[in-house]
mmCIF file of C-alpha atoms in Angstrom:
data_model
loop_
_atom_site.group_PDB
_atom_site.id
_atom_site.type_symbol
_atom_site.label_atom_id
_atom_site.label_comp_id
_atom_site.label_asym_id
_atom_site.label_seq_id
_atom_site.Cartn_x
_atom_site.Cartn_y
_atom_site.Cartn_z
ATOM 1 C CA UNK A 1 88.507 -161.722 66.792
ATOM 2 C CA UNK A 2 90.764 -159.287 68.589
ATOM 3 C CA UNK A 3 90.113 -158.096 72.095
ATOM 4 C CA UNK A 4 91.765 -155.519 74.357
ATOM 5 C CA UNK A 5 91.466 -155.576 78.019
ATOM 6 C CA UNK A 6 92.226 -152.989 80.612
ATOM 7 C CA UNK A 7 91.722 -154.366 84.091
ATOM 8 C CA UNK A 8 92.152 -151.124 86.104
ATOM 9 C CA UNK A 9 88.938 -148.976 85.899
ATOM 10 C CA UNK A 10 90.431 -146.152 87.984
ATOM 11 C CA UNK A 11 93.904 -145.283 89.290
ATOM 12 C CA UNK A 12 95.366 -142.488 91.284
ATOM 13 C CA UNK A 13 98.846 -141.104 91.615
ATOM 14 C CA UNK A 14 100.488 -138.212 93.318
ATOM 15 C CA UNK A 15 101.999 -135.387 91.260
ATOM 16 C CA UNK A 16 105.697 -136.122 90.286
ATOM 17 C CA UNK A 17 105.136 -139.835 91.058
ATOM 18 C CA UNK A 18 105.276 -142.661 88.513
ATOM 19 C CA UNK A 19 102.210 -144.718 87.512
ATOM 20 C CA UNK A 20 101.790 -147.788 85.282
ATOM 21 C CA UNK A 21 98.561 -148.607 83.447
ATOM 22 C CA UNK A 22 97.903 -152.182 82.216
ATOM 23 C CA UNK A 23 96.731 -153.465 79.006
ATOM 24 C CA UNK A 24 96.526 -156.965 77.511
ATOM 25 C CA UNK A 25 95.329 -157.910 74.165
ATOM 26 C CA UNK A 26 94.427 -161.219 72.263
ATOM 27 C CA UNK A 27 95.031 -161.766 68.568
ATOM 28 C CA UNK A 28 96.251 -164.271 66.060
ATOM 29 C CA UNK A 29 97.510 -161.552 63.706
ATOM 30 C CA UNK A 30 101.128 -161.095 63.042
ATOM 31 C CA UNK A 31 101.154 -157.483 61.884
ATOM 32 C CA UNK A 32 99.789 -155.034 64.149
ATOM 33 C CA UNK A 33 100.173 -151.790 66.072
ATOM 34 C CA UNK A 34 99.394 -150.927 69.713
ATOM 35 C CA UNK A 35 98.462 -147.489 70.816
ATOM 36 C CA UNK A 36 97.636 -145.511 74.017
ATOM 37 C CA UNK A 37 95.266 -142.615 73.626
ATOM 38 C CA UNK A 38 94.411 -140.100 76.267
ATOM 39 C CA UNK A 39 90.932 -138.637 76.534
ATOM 40 C CA UNK A 40 90.574 -135.480 78.900
ATOM 41 C CA UNK A 41 87.175 -134.054 79.795
ATOM 42 C CA UNK A 42 87.144 -132.159 76.574
ATOM 43 C CA UNK A 43 86.399 -135.600 74.931
ATOM 44 C CA UNK A 44 89.252 -135.114 72.388
ATOM 45 C CA UNK A 45 91.140 -138.295 71.867
ATOM 46 C CA UNK A 46 94.856 -137.673 71.899
ATOM 47 C CA UNK A 47 97.566 -140.104 70.722
ATOM 48 C CA UNK A 48 100.021 -140.603 73.531
ATOM 49 C CA UNK A 49 102.290 -143.233 72.115
ATOM 50 C CA UNK A 50 102.296 -146.036 69.542
ATOM 51 C CA UNK A 51 104.264 -149.304 69.163
ATOM 52 C CA UNK A 52 104.880 -151.332 66.152
ATOM 53 C CA UNK A 53 104.551 -155.045 66.898
ATOM 54 C CA UNK A 54 107.503 -155.982 64.918
ATOM 55 C CA UNK A 55 109.810 -153.723 66.861
ATOM 56 C CA UNK A 56 111.375 -155.288 70.053
ATOM 57 C CA UNK A 57 112.413 -151.819 71.449
ATOM 58 C CA UNK A 58 109.867 -150.140 73.653
ATOM 59 C CA UNK A 59 108.476 -146.904 72.345
ATOM 60 C CA UNK A 60 109.094 -143.845 74.556
ATOM 61 C CA UNK A 61 107.690 -140.249 74.229
ATOM 62 C CA UNK A 62 109.175 -137.932 76.733
ATOM 63 C CA UNK A 63 107.546 -138.920 80.214
ATOM 64 C CA UNK A 64 105.634 -141.662 78.649
ATOM 65 C CA UNK A 65 106.982 -145.084 77.838
ATOM 66 C CA UNK A 66 105.560 -148.599 77.166
ATOM 67 C CA UNK A 67 106.590 -152.128 78.283
ATOM 68 C CA UNK A 68 105.643 -154.285 75.278
ATOM 69 C CA UNK A 69 105.805 -158.037 76.005
ATOM 70 C CA UNK A 70 104.688 -159.574 72.739
ATOM 71 C CA UNK A 71 104.768 -163.194 73.924
ATOM 72 C CA UNK A 72 102.597 -162.316 76.853
ATOM 73 C CA UNK A 73 100.417 -159.927 74.749
ATOM 74 C CA UNK A 74 100.963 -157.277 77.281
ATOM 75 C CA UNK A 75 101.205 -153.493 76.570
ATOM 76 C CA UNK A 76 101.574 -151.332 79.690
ATOM 77 C CA UNK A 77 102.026 -147.534 79.769
ATOM 78 C CA UNK A 78 104.455 -145.964 82.354
ATOM 79 C CA UNK A 79 103.933 -142.235 83.069
ATOM 80 C CA UNK A 80 106.886 -140.793 84.924
ATOM 81 C CA UNK A 81 106.903 -137.499 86.860
ATOM 82 C CA UNK A 82 103.093 -137.286 86.700
ATOM 83 C CA UNK A 83 101.490 -133.945 86.134
ATOM 84 C CA UNK A 84 98.024 -132.585 86.876
ATOM 85 C CA UNK A 85 97.460 -132.195 83.122
ATOM 86 C CA UNK A 86 97.806 -136.037 82.855
ATOM 87 C CA UNK A 87 94.462 -136.492 84.513
ATOM 88 C CA UNK A 88 92.263 -138.123 81.944
ATOM 89 C CA UNK A 89 90.896 -141.417 80.633
ATOM 90 C CA UNK A 90 93.463 -143.633 79.115
ATOM 91 C CA UNK A 91 92.516 -146.136 76.303
ATOM 92 C CA UNK A 92 94.686 -148.913 75.014
ATOM 93 C CA UNK A 93 93.961 -149.817 71.420
ATOM 94 C CA UNK A 94 94.941 -152.408 68.805
ATOM 95 C CA UNK A 95 95.144 -152.168 65.095
ATOM 96 C CA UNK A 96 95.994 -154.837 62.606
ATOM 97 C CA UNK A 97 97.033 -153.856 59.084
ATOM 98 C CA UNK A 98 97.312 -155.416 55.809
ATOM 99 C CA UNK A 99 93.499 -155.965 55.615
ATOM 100 C CA UNK A 100 90.948 -153.588 53.954
ATOM 101 C CA UNK A 101 90.164 -151.734 57.143
ATOM 102 C CA UNK A 102 92.494 -150.497 59.729
ATOM 103 C CA UNK A 103 90.095 -150.011 62.441
ATOM 104 C CA UNK A 104 91.050 -149.453 65.955
ATOM 105 C CA UNK A 105 89.940 -151.778 68.766
ATOM 106 C CA UNK A 106 89.755 -150.177 72.094
ATOM 107 C CA UNK A 107 89.765 -151.309 75.672
ATOM 108 C CA UNK A 108 87.380 -150.008 78.249
ATOM 109 C CA UNK A 109 89.733 -147.421 79.553
ATOM 110 C CA UNK A 110 91.412 -146.493 82.748
ATOM 111 C CA UNK A 111 90.652 -143.234 84.573
ATOM 112 C CA UNK A 112 93.619 -141.807 85.867
ATOM 113 C CA UNK A 113 93.493 -138.975 88.562
ATOM 114 C CA UNK A 114 96.828 -137.086 89.384
ATOM 115 C CA UNK A 115 96.526 -135.621 92.822
ATOM 116 C CA UNK A 116 98.376 -132.473 93.925
ATOM 117 C CA UNK B 1 96.958 -126.835 60.513
ATOM 118 C CA UNK B 2 93.315 -127.481 61.537
ATOM 119 C CA UNK B 3 92.407 -130.728 63.093
ATOM 120 C CA UNK B 4 89.349 -132.995 62.636
ATOM 121 C CA UNK B 5 86.126 -130.976 63.380
ATOM 122 C CA UNK B 6 82.788 -132.320 64.231
ATOM 123 C CA UNK B 7 79.264 -130.615 64.505
ATOM 124 C CA UNK B 8 77.082 -130.290 66.396
ATOM 125 C CA UNK B 9 79.199 -130.594 69.685
ATOM 126 C CA UNK B 10 75.996 -131.643 71.494
ATOM 127 C CA UNK B 11 72.608 -132.821 70.171
ATOM 128 C CA UNK B 12 69.481 -133.528 72.122
ATOM 129 C CA UNK B 13 66.689 -135.279 70.284
ATOM 130 C CA UNK B 14 63.398 -137.002 70.928
ATOM 131 C CA UNK B 15 62.916 -140.730 70.424
ATOM 132 C CA UNK B 16 61.872 -141.428 66.806
ATOM 133 C CA UNK B 17 63.439 -138.365 65.229
ATOM 134 C CA UNK B 18 66.224 -138.393 62.521
ATOM 135 C CA UNK B 19 69.594 -136.815 63.368
ATOM 136 C CA UNK B 20 72.615 -135.964 61.180
ATOM 137 C CA UNK B 21 76.194 -135.613 62.620
ATOM 138 C CA UNK B 22 78.998 -134.004 60.511
ATOM 139 C CA UNK B 23 82.653 -134.601 60.370
ATOM 140 C CA UNK B 24 85.253 -132.459 58.591
ATOM 141 C CA UNK B 25 88.542 -134.458 58.286
ATOM 142 C CA UNK B 26 92.029 -133.052 58.176
ATOM 143 C CA UNK B 27 92.718 -131.793 54.713
ATOM 144 C CA UNK B 28 94.590 -134.315 52.641
ATOM 145 C CA UNK B 29 93.451 -137.275 54.743
ATOM 146 C CA UNK B 30 91.861 -140.009 52.575
ATOM 147 C CA UNK B 31 90.689 -142.317 55.313
ATOM 148 C CA UNK B 32 87.841 -141.443 57.553
ATOM 149 C CA UNK B 33 86.409 -143.490 60.479
ATOM 150 C CA UNK B 34 83.293 -143.064 62.703
ATOM 151 C CA UNK B 35 83.286 -144.654 66.253
ATOM 152 C CA UNK B 36 80.698 -144.699 68.900
ATOM 153 C CA UNK B 37 81.551 -144.300 72.605
ATOM 154 C CA UNK B 38 78.870 -145.290 75.116
ATOM 155 C CA UNK B 39 79.010 -143.957 78.642
ATOM 156 C CA UNK B 40 81.969 -145.500 80.436
ATOM 157 C CA UNK B 41 83.005 -147.624 77.554
ATOM 158 C CA UNK B 42 85.615 -147.649 74.947
ATOM 159 C CA UNK B 43 85.182 -146.804 71.380
ATOM 160 C CA UNK B 44 83.221 -149.110 68.885
ATOM 161 C CA UNK B 45 84.084 -148.921 65.205
ATOM 162 C CA UNK B 46 81.059 -148.065 63.044
ATOM 163 C CA UNK B 47 82.247 -147.355 59.442
ATOM 164 C CA UNK B 48 85.276 -146.666 57.439
ATOM 165 C CA UNK B 49 85.776 -144.638 54.173
ATOM 166 C CA UNK B 50 88.953 -144.778 52.168
ATOM 167 C CA UNK B 51 89.156 -142.508 49.077
ATOM 168 C CA UNK B 52 86.668 -143.471 46.389
ATOM 169 C CA UNK B 53 86.616 -147.159 47.451
ATOM 170 C CA UNK B 54 83.368 -148.755 48.848
ATOM 171 C CA UNK B 55 83.057 -148.003 52.547
ATOM 172 C CA UNK B 56 83.255 -150.727 55.157
ATOM 173 C CA UNK B 57 80.016 -150.630 56.887
ATOM 174 C CA UNK B 58 80.629 -153.771 59.046
ATOM 175 C CA UNK B 59 80.378 -151.906 62.388
ATOM 176 C CA UNK B 60 76.878 -150.223 61.773
ATOM 177 C CA UNK B 61 74.608 -151.520 64.593
ATOM 178 C CA UNK B 62 71.426 -151.470 62.451
ATOM 179 C CA UNK B 63 69.924 -150.291 59.156
ATOM 180 C CA UNK B 64 68.813 -147.191 61.028
ATOM 181 C CA UNK B 65 72.515 -146.009 60.793
ATOM 182 C CA UNK B 66 74.003 -144.813 57.489
ATOM 183 C CA UNK B 67 76.950 -142.530 56.432
ATOM 184 C CA UNK B 68 78.052 -140.787 53.327
ATOM 185 C CA UNK B 69 81.183 -139.117 52.303
ATOM 186 C CA UNK B 70 81.853 -137.264 49.013
ATOM 187 C CA UNK B 71 85.421 -137.833 47.811
ATOM 188 C CA UNK B 72 87.931 -136.904 50.501
ATOM 189 C CA UNK B 73 85.791 -134.258 52.202
ATOM 190 C CA UNK B 74 83.176 -134.005 54.730
ATOM 191 C CA UNK B 75 81.246 -137.114 56.096
ATOM 192 C CA UNK B 76 77.847 -137.299 57.507
ATOM 193 C CA UNK B 77 76.575 -139.981 59.820
ATOM 194 C CA UNK B 78 72.712 -140.285 59.858
ATOM 195 C CA UNK B 79 70.734 -142.120 62.500
ATOM 196 C CA UNK B 80 66.987 -142.648 61.598
ATOM 197 C CA UNK B 81 64.177 -143.160 64.120
ATOM 198 C CA UNK B 82 66.585 -142.655 67.009
ATOM 199 C CA UNK B 83 66.218 -144.824 70.041
ATOM 200 C CA UNK B 84 67.438 -144.127 73.652
ATOM 201 C CA UNK B 85 70.168 -146.826 73.252
ATOM 202 C CA UNK B 86 71.611 -144.500 70.530
ATOM 203 C CA UNK B 87 72.639 -142.019 73.145
ATOM 204 C CA UNK B 88 76.596 -141.843 73.092
ATOM 205 C CA UNK B 89 79.342 -139.819 71.893
ATOM 206 C CA UNK B 90 80.100 -140.162 68.161
ATOM 207 C CA UNK B 91 83.661 -139.645 67.194
ATOM 208 C CA UNK B 92 85.130 -139.137 63.834
ATOM 209 C CA UNK B 93 88.806 -139.908 63.024
ATOM 210 C CA UNK B 94 90.935 -139.304 59.820
ATOM 211 C CA UNK B 95 94.330 -140.459 58.673
ATOM 212 C CA UNK B 96 96.469 -140.255 55.682
ATOM 213 C CA UNK B 97 96.484 -142.829 52.911
ATOM 214 C CA UNK B 98 98.711 -145.525 54.376
ATOM 215 C CA UNK B 99 97.392 -148.291 56.513
ATOM 216 C CA UNK B 100 99.766 -147.607 59.262
ATOM 217 C CA UNK B 101 99.160 -143.921 59.570
ATOM 218 C CA UNK B 102 97.949 -142.636 62.826
ATOM 219 C CA UNK B 103 94.296 -141.864 63.246
ATOM 220 C CA UNK B 104 93.536 -138.246 64.566
ATOM 221 C CA UNK B 105 90.148 -137.760 66.342
ATOM 222 C CA UNK B 106 87.653 -134.879 66.474
ATOM 223 C CA UNK B 107 86.088 -133.855 69.600
ATOM 224 C CA UNK B 108 82.954 -135.827 69.026
ATOM 225 C CA UNK B 109 79.222 -135.167 69.066
ATOM 226 C CA UNK B 110 77.307 -136.089 72.191
ATOM 227 C CA UNK B 111 73.956 -137.333 71.180
ATOM 228 C CA UNK B 112 71.236 -137.656 73.811
ATOM 229 C CA UNK B 113 68.021 -139.281 72.995
ATOM 230 C CA UNK B 114 65.059 -138.483 75.280
#
């Protein structure tokens, strides 16, 4: 069975600084995707970034980038130039594909607070 | 275009009552998922619909939980004889046909069982 572990329940960062959120996962699958979702107090889950496991190049989306270490099964999220609007719960998620159901498996989340 | 919508936003019920939660997926999305998020935890998969195929119900925690979807439209999640441990946020997500398509989430329904 696949598992996703986020070992940092809470983190804090000053506005304009850089912060890295950690995520590790366990799987025996070969074909999978990894995601970071953001959940602000509104509860809406918003996709931040996704990484295809077969790609060696790390995904980037503006101020958000990942450090994907496939052998170590590590998938960290780096947020540069942190903004107050980045305050939210961040979830790392795993999805294998090729089977009948492409469900997401989530970690327990990291609550990020951006301080002014 | 419109995103995934869910209703009601909040639901308070008494233990033992039945509740019905509704999800309207993004138009054209053939795949629909239900997840449960307990307080302070990540999301747990409940059920998956893909077009007219038989749903994957492997995540439903008990036979008190059921869900329906007609074609590629609205889905309802029904919880019978609610228990206090059913209190959670229930999130719906939809995606297009391909297995690799991104899932887009609704705002969820917060269920509180007294």
